[in-house]
Short mmCIF file of C-alpha atoms in Angstrom, two decimals:
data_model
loop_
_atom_site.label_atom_id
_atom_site.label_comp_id
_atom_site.label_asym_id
_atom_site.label_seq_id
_atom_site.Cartn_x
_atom_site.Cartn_y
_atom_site.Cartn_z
CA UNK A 1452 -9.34 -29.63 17.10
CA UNK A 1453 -11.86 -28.71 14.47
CA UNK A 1454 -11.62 -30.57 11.19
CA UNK A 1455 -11.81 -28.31 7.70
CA UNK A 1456 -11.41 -29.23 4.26
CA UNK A 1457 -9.51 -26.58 1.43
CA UNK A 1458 -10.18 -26.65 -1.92
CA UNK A 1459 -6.17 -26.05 -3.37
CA UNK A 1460 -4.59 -25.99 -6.75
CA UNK A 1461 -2.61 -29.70 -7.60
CA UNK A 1462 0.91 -28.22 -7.27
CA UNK A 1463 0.13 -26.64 -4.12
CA UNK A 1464 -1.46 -30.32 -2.44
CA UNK A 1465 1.67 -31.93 -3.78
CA UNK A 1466 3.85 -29.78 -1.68
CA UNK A 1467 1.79 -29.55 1.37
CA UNK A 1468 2.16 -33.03 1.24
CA UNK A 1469 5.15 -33.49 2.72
CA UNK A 1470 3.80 -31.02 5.77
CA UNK A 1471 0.56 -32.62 6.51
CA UNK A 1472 1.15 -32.26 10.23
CA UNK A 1473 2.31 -29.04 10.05
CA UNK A 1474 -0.75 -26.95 8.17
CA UNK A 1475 -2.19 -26.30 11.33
CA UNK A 1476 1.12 -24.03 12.13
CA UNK A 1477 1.49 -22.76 8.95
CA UNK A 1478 -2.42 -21.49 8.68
CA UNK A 1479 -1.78 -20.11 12.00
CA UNK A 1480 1.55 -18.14 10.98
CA UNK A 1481 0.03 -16.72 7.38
CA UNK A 1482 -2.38 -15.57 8.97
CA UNK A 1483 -0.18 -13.77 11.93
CA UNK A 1484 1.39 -12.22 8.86
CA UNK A 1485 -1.70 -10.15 7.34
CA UNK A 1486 -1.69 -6.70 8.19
CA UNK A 1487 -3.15 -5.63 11.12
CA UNK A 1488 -6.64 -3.94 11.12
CA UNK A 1489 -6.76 -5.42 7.17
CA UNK A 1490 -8.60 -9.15 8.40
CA UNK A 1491 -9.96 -9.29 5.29
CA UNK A 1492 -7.29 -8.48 3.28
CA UNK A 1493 -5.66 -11.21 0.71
CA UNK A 1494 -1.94 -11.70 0.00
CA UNK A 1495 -2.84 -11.11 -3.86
CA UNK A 1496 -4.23 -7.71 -3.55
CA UNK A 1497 -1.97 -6.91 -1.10
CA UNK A 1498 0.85 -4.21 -1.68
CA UNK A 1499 3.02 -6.30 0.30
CA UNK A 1500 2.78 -9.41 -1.39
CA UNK A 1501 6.09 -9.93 -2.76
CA UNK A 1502 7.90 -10.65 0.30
CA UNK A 1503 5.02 -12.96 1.37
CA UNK A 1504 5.27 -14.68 -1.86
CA UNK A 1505 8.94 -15.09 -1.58
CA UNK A 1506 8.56 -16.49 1.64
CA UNK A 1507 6.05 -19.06 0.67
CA UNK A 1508 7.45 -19.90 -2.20
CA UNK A 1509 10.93 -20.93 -0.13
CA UNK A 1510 9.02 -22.34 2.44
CA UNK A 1511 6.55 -24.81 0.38
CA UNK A 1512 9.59 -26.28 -1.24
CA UNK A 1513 10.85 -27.99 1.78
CA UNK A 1514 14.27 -25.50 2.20
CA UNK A 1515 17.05 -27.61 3.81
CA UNK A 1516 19.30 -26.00 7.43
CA UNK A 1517 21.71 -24.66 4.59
CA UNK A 1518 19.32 -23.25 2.26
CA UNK A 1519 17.33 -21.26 5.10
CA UNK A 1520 20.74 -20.10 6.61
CA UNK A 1521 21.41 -18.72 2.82
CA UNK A 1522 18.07 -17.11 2.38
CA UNK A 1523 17.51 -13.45 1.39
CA UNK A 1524 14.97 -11.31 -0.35
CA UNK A 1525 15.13 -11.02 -4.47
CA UNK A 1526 17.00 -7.83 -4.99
CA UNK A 1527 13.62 -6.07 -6.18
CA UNK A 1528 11.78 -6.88 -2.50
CA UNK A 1529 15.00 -5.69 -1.01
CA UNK A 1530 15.16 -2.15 -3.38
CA UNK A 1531 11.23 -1.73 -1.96
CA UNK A 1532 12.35 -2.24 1.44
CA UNK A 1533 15.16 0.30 1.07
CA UNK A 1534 12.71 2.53 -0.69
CA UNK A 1535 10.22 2.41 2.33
CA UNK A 1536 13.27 2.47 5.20
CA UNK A 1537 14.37 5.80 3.38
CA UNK A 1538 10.94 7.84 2.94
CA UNK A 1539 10.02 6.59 6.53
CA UNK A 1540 12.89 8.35 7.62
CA UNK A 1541 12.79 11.65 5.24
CA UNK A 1542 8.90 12.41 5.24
CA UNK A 1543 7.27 9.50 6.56
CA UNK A 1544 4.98 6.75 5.78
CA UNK A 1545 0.97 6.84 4.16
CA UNK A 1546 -0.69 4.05 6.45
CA UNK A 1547 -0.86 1.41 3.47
CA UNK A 1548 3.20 2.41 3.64
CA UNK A 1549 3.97 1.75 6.93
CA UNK A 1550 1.61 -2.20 6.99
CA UNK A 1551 3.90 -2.79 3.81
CA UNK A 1552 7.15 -1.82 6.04
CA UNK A 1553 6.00 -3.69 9.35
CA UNK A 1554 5.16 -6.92 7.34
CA UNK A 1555 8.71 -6.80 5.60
CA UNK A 1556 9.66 -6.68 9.56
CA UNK A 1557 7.63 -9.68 10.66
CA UNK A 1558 8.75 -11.59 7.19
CA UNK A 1559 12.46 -10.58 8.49
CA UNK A 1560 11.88 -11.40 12.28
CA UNK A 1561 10.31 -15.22 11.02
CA UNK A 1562 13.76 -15.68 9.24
CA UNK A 1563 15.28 -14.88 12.36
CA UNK A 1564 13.53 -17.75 14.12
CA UNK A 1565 14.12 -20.21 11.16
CA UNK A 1566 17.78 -19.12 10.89
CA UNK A 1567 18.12 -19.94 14.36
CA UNK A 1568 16.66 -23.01 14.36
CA UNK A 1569 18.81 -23.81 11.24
CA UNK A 1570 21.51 -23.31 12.88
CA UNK A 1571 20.85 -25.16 16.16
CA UNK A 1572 19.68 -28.11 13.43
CA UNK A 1573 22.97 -28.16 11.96
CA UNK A 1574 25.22 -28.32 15.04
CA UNK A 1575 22.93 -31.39 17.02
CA UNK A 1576 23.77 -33.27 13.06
CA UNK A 1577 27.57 -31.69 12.84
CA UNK A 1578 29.17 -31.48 16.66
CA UNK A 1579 32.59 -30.05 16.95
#
């Protein structure tokens, strides 16, 4: 394993903290997340940067079984998501449109995975 060191804000090294071990993962998964054919491309100037950020955001603070199980999009990231579902199907998508749409469906199919996980977490601590 190669060694590297990151230059990060305060707030953001107090909580990766808590997930030392797992920044390897988590590098690995943000960047599974950029757009394809965009390897350049940064969340910040990205169009689809609100559900990333609402993701990370979640995620960095540690979410409990419960809290992941509860987890949905703000309303605004789910009106955008509705707004791309609906012109997809009426005229169809510009190519910036359609990255914006498939990362809201690899943001959704990551939830899936946690959710699951979640769950199985919660019935090994609460058998019936």
């Amino acid at each position: 394993m190669t060694t590297i060191t990151l230059d990060v804000p305060a707030e953001l090294a107090t909580r990766l903290a808590p997930r030392r071990n797992q920044l390897p993962d988590l590098l690995a998964l943000a960047l599974d997340l950029l757009p394809v054919g965009q390897p350049h491309a940064t969340l910040a100037s990205n169009a689809t940067s609100l559900a990333y950020d609402e993701m990370i955001r979640f995620l960095a603070h540690g979410a409990t079984s419960q809290q992941i199980l509860a987890f949905k999009l703000s309303p605004g990231a789910q009106a955008r998501l509705e707004e791309l579902l609906d012109k997809n199907r009426e005229t169809g998508l510009a190519a910036e449109e359609a990255s914006e749409l498939e990362t809201y469906a690899q943001v959704n199919h990551l939830f899936i995975l946690l959710k699951a996980r979640a769950r199985m977490a919660l019935a090994a601590c609460n058998p019936s």
